[in-house]
Short mmCIF file of N, CA and C in Angstrom, two decimals:
data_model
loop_
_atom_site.label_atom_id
_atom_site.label_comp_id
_atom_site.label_asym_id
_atom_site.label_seq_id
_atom_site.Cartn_x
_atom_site.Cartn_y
_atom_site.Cartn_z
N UNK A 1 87.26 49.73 -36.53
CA UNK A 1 87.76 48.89 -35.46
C UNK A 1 89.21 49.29 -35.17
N UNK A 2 89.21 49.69 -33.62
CA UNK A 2 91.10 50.06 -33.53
C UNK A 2 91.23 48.84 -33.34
N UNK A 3 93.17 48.82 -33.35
CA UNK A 3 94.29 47.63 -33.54
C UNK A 3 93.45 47.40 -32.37
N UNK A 4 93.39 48.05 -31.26
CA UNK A 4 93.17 46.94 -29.98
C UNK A 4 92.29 46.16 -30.16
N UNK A 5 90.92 46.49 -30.62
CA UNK A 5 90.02 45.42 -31.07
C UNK A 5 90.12 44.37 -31.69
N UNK A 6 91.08 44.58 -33.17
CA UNK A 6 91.51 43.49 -33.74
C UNK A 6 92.39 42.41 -33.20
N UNK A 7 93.30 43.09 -32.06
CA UNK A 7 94.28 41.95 -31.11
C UNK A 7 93.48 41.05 -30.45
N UNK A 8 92.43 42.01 -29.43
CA UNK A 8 92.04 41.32 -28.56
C UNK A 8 90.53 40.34 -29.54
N UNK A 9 90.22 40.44 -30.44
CA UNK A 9 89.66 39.40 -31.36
C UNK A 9 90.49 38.21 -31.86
N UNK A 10 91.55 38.57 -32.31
CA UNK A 10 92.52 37.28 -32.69
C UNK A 10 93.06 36.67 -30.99
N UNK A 11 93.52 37.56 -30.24
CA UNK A 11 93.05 36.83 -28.88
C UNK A 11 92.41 36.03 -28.25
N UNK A 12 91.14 36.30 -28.32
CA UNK A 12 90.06 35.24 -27.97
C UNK A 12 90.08 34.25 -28.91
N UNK A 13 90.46 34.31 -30.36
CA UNK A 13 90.38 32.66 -31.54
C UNK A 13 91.16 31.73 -30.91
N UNK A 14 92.44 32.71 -30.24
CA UNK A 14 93.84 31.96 -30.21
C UNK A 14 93.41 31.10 -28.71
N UNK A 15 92.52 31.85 -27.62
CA UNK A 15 92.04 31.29 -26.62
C UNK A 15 91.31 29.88 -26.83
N UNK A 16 90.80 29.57 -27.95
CA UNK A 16 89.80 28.43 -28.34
C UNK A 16 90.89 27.16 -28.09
N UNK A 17 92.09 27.62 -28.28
CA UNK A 17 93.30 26.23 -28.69
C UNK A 17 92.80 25.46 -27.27
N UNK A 18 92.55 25.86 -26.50
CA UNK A 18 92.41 25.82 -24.55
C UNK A 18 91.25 24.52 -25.15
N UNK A 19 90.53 24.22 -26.40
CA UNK A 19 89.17 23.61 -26.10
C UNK A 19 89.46 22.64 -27.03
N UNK A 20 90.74 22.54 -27.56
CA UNK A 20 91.30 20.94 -28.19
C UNK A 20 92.35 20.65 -27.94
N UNK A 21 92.38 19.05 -27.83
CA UNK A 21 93.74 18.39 -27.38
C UNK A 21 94.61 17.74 -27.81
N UNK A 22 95.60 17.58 -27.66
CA UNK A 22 96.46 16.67 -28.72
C UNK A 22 95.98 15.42 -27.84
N UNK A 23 96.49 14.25 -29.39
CA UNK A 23 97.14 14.87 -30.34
C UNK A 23 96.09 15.64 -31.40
N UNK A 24 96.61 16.56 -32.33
CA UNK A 24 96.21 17.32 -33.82
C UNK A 24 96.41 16.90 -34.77
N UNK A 25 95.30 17.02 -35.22
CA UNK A 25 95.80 16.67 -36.68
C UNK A 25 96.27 17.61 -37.54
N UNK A 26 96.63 17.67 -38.78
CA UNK A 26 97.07 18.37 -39.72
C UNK A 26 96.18 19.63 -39.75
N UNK A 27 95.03 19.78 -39.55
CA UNK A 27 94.47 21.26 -40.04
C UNK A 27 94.26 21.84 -38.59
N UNK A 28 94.40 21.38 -37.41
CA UNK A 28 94.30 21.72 -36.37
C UNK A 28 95.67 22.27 -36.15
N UNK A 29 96.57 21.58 -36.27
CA UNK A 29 97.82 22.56 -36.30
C UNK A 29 98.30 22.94 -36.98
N UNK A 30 98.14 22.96 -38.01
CA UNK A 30 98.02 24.48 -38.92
C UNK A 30 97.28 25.88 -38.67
N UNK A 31 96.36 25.49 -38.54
CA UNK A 31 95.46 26.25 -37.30
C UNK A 31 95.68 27.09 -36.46
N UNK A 32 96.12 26.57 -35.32
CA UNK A 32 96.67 26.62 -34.24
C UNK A 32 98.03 27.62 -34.66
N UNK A 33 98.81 26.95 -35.16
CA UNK A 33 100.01 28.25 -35.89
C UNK A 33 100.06 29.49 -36.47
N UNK A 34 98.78 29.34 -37.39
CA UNK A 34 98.59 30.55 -37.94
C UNK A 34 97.96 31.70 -36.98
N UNK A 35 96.76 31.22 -36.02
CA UNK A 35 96.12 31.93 -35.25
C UNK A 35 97.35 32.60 -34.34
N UNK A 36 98.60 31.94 -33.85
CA UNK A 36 99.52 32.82 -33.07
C UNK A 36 100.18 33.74 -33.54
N UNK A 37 100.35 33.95 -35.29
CA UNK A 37 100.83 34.23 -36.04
C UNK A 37 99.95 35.32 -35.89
N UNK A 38 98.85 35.65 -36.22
CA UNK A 38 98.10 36.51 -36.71
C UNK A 38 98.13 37.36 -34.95
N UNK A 39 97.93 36.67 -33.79
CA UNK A 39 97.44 37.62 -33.11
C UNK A 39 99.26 38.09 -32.64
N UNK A 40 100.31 37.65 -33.06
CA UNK A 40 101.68 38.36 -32.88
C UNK A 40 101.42 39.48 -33.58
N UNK A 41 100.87 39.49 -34.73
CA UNK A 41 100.93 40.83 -35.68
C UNK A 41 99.60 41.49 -34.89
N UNK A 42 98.83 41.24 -34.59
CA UNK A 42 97.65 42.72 -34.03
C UNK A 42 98.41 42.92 -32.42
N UNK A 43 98.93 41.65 -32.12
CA UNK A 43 99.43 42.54 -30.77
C UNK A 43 100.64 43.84 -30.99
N UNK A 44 101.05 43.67 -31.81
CA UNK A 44 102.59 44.48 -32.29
C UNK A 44 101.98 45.76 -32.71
N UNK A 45 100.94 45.43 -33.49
CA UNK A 45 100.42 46.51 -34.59
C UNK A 45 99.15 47.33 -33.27
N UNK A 46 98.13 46.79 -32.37
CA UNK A 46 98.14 47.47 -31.22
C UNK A 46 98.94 47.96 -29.91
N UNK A 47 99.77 47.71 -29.82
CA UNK A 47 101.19 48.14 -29.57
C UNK A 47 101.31 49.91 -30.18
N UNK A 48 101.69 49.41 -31.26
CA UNK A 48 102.25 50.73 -32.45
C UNK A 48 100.91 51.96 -32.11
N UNK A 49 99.80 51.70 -31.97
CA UNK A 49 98.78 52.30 -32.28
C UNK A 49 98.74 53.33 -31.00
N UNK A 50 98.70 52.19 -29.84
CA UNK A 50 98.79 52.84 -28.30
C UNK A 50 99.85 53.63 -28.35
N UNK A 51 100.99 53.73 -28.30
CA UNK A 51 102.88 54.05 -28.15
C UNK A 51 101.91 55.66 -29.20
N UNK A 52 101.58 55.48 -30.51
CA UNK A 52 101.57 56.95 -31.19
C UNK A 52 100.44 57.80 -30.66
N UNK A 53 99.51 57.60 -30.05
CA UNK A 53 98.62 58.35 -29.49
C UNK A 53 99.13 58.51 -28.44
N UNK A 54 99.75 58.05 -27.42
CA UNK A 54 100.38 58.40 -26.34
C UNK A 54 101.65 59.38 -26.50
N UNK A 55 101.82 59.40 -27.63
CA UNK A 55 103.22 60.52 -28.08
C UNK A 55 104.45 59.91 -28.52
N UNK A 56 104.80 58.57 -28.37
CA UNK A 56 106.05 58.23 -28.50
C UNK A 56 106.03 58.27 -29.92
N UNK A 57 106.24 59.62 -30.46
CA UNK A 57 106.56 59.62 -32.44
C UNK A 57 107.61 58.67 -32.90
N UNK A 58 108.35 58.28 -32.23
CA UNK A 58 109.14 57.23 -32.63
C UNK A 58 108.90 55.97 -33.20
N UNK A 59 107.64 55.80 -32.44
CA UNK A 59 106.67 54.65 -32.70
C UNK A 59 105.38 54.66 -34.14
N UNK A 60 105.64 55.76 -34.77
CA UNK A 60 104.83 56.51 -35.72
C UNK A 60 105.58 55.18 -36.93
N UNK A 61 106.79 55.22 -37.23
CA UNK A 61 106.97 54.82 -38.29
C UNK A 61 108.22 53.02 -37.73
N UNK A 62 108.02 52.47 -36.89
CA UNK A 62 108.31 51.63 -36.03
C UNK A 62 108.14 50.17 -36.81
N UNK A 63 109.44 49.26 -36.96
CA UNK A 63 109.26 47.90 -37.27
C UNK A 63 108.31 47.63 -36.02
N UNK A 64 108.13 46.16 -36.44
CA UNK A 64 108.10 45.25 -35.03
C UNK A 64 109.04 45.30 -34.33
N UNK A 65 109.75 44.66 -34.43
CA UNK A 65 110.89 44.98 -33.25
C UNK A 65 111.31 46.64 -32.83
N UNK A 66 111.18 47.64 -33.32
CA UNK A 66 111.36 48.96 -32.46
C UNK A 66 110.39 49.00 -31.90
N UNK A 67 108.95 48.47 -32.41
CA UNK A 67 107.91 48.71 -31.62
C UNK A 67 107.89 47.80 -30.08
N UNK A 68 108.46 46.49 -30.03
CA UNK A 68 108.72 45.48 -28.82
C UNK A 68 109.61 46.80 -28.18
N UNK A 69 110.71 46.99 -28.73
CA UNK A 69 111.32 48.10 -28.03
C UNK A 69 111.39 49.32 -27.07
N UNK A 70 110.15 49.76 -27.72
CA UNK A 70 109.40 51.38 -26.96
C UNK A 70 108.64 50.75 -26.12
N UNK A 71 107.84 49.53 -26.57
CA UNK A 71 106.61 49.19 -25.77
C UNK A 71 107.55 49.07 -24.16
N UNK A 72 108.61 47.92 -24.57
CA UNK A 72 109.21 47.77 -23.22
C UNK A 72 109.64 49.59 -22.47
N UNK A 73 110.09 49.81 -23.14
CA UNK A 73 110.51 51.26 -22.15
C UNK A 73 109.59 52.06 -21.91
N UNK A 74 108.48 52.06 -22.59
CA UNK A 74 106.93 52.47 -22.22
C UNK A 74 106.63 52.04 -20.81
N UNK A 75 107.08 50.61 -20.56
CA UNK A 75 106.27 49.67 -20.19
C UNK A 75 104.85 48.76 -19.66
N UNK A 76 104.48 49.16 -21.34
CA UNK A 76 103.52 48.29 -21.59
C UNK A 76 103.63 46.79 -21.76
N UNK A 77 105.07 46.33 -22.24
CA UNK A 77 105.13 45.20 -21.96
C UNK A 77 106.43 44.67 -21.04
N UNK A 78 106.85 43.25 -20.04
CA UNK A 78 107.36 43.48 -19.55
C UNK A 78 108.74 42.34 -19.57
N UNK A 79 108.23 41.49 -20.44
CA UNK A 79 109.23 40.23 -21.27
C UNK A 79 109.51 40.75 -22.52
N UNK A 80 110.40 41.79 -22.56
CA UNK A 80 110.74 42.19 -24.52
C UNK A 80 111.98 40.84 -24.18
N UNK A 81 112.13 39.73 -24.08
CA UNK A 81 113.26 38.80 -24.73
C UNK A 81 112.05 37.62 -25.16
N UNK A 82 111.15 37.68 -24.61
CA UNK A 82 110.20 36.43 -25.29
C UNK A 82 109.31 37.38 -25.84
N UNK A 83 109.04 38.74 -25.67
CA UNK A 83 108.38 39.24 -27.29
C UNK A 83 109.06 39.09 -28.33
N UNK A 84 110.14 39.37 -28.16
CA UNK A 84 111.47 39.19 -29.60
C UNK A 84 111.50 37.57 -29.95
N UNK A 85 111.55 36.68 -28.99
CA UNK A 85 110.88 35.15 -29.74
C UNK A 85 110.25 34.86 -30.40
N UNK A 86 108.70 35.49 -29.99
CA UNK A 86 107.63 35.18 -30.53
C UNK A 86 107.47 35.94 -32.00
N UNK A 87 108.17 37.35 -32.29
CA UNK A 87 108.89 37.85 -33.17
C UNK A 87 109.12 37.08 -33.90
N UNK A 88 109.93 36.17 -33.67
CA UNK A 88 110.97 35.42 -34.35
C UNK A 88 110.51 33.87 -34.63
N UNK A 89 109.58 33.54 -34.19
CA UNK A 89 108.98 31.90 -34.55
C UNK A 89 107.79 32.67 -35.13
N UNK A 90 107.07 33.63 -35.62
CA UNK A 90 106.08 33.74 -35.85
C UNK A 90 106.14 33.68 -37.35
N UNK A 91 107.53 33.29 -38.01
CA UNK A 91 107.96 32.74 -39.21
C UNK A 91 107.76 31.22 -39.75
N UNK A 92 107.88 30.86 -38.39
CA UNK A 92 107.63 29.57 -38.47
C UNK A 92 106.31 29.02 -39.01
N UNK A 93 105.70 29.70 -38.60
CA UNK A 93 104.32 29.26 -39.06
C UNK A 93 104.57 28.76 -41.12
N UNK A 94 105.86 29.11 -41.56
CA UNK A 94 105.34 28.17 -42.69
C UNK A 94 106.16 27.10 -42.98
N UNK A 95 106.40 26.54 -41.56
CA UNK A 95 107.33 25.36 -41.54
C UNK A 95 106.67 23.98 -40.52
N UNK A 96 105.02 24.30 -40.52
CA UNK A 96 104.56 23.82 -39.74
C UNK A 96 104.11 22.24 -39.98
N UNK A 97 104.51 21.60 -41.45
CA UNK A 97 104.68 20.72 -42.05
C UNK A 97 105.87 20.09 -41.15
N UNK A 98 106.65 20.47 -40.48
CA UNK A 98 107.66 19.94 -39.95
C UNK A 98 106.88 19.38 -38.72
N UNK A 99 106.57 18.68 -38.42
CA UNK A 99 106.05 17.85 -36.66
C UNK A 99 106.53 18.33 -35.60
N UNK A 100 108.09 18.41 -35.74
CA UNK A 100 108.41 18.99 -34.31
C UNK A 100 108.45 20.26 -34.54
N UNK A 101 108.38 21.18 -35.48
CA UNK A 101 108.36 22.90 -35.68
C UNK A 101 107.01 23.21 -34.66
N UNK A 102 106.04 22.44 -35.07
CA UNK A 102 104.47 22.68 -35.31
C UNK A 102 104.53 22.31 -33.08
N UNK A 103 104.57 21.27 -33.22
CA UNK A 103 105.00 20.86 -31.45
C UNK A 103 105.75 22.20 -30.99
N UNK A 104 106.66 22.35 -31.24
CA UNK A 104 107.67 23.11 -30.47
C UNK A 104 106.63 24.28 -30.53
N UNK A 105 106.31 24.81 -31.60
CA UNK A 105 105.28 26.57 -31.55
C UNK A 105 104.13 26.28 -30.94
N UNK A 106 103.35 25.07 -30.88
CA UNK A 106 102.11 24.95 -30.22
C UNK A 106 102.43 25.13 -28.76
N UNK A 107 103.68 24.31 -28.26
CA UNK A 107 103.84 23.95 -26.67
C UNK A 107 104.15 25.58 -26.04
N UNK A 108 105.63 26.52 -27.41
CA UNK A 108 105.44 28.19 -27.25
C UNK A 108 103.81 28.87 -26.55
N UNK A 109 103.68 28.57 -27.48
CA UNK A 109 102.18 29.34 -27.66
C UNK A 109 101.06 29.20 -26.66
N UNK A 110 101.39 28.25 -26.04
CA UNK A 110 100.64 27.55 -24.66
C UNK A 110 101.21 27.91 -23.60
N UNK A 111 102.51 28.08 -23.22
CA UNK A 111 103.54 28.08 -22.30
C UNK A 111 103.85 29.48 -22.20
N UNK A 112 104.43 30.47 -23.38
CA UNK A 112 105.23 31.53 -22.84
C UNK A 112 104.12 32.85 -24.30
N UNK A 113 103.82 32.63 -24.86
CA UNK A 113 102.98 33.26 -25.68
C UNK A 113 101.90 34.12 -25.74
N UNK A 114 100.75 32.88 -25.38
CA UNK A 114 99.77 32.92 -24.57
C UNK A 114 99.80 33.85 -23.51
N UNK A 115 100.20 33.25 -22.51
CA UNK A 115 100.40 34.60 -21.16
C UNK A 115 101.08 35.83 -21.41
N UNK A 116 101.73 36.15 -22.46
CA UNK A 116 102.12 37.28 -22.88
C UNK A 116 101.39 38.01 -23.41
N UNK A 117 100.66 37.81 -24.38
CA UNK A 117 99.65 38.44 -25.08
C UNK A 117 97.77 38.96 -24.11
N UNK A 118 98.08 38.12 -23.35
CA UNK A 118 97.10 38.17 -22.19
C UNK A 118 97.65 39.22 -21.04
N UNK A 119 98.72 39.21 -20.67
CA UNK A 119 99.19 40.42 -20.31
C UNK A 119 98.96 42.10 -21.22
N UNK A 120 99.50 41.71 -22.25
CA UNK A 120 99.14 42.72 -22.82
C UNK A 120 98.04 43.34 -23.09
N UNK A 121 96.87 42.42 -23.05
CA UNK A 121 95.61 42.72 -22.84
C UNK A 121 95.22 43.43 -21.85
N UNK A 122 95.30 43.14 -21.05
CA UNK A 122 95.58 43.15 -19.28
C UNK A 122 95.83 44.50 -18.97
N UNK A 123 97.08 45.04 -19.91
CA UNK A 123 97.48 46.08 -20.03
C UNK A 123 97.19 47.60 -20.72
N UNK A 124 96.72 46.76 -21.69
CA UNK A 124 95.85 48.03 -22.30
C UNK A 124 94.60 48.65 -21.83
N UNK A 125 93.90 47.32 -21.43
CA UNK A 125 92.75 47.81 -21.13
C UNK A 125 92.82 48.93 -19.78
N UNK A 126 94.07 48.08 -18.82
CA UNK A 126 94.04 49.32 -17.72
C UNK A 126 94.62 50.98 -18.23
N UNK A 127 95.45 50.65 -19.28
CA UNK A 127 95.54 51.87 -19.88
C UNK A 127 94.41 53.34 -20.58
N UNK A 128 93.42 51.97 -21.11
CA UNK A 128 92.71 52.66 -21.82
C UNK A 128 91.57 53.16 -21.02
N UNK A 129 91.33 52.21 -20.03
CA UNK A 129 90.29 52.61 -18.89
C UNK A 129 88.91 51.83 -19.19
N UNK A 130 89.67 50.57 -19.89
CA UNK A 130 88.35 49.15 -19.89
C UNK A 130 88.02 48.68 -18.96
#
């Protein structure tokens, strides 16, 4: 299975949030957190995958964040300041015991997240010729 497969699989889990409502309870948003969590890392890590077959060797040995980096100057993606967010709360996920942590990343994840990662979808596939 390439990264893209695995993104766009944690993609569609993360799509399910669309089919419950607050309020959540405790394992629902936990849930809900981890699933954004997980598809931040296959989107990054299909990212990395696309960028080195396409040539950018730079991208061969690439954090996350160099990889948000190239992708933008690639441009495969086209918000690198809310990829670098989502970067950056995707820590959060083990602070989701907190009520308003768990609120604040769910409302993310619905609002500016979500449509990002769906872009990126969006994007590959026209890349790849899906």
């Amino acid at each position: 299975m390439t990264k893209f497969e695995n993104f766009n699989k944690t993609l569609r889990n993360l799509e399910e949030m669309n089919r419950v409502n607050p309020p959540y309870d405790v394992v629902v948003t936990a849930g809900l957190c981890s699933l954004f969590a997980q598809c931040f890392e296959q989107a990054w890590r299909a990212m990395k995958e696309y960028l080195t077959q396409k040539g950018w060797k730079e991208a061969e040995t690439a954090s996350p964040r160099q990889t948000l980096k190239i992708a933008s100057e690639a441009g495969l993606i086209r918000d690198e300041a809310n990829w670098l967010k989502a970067m950056k709360d995707r820590s959060l996920e083990l602070y989701v015991f907190r009520q308003e942590v768990a609120d604040t990343l769910i409302a993310d994840t619905c609002n500016i997240f979500l449509p990002l990662f769906r872009d990126l979808r969006e994007e590959l596939e026209k890349r790849y010729g899906n």
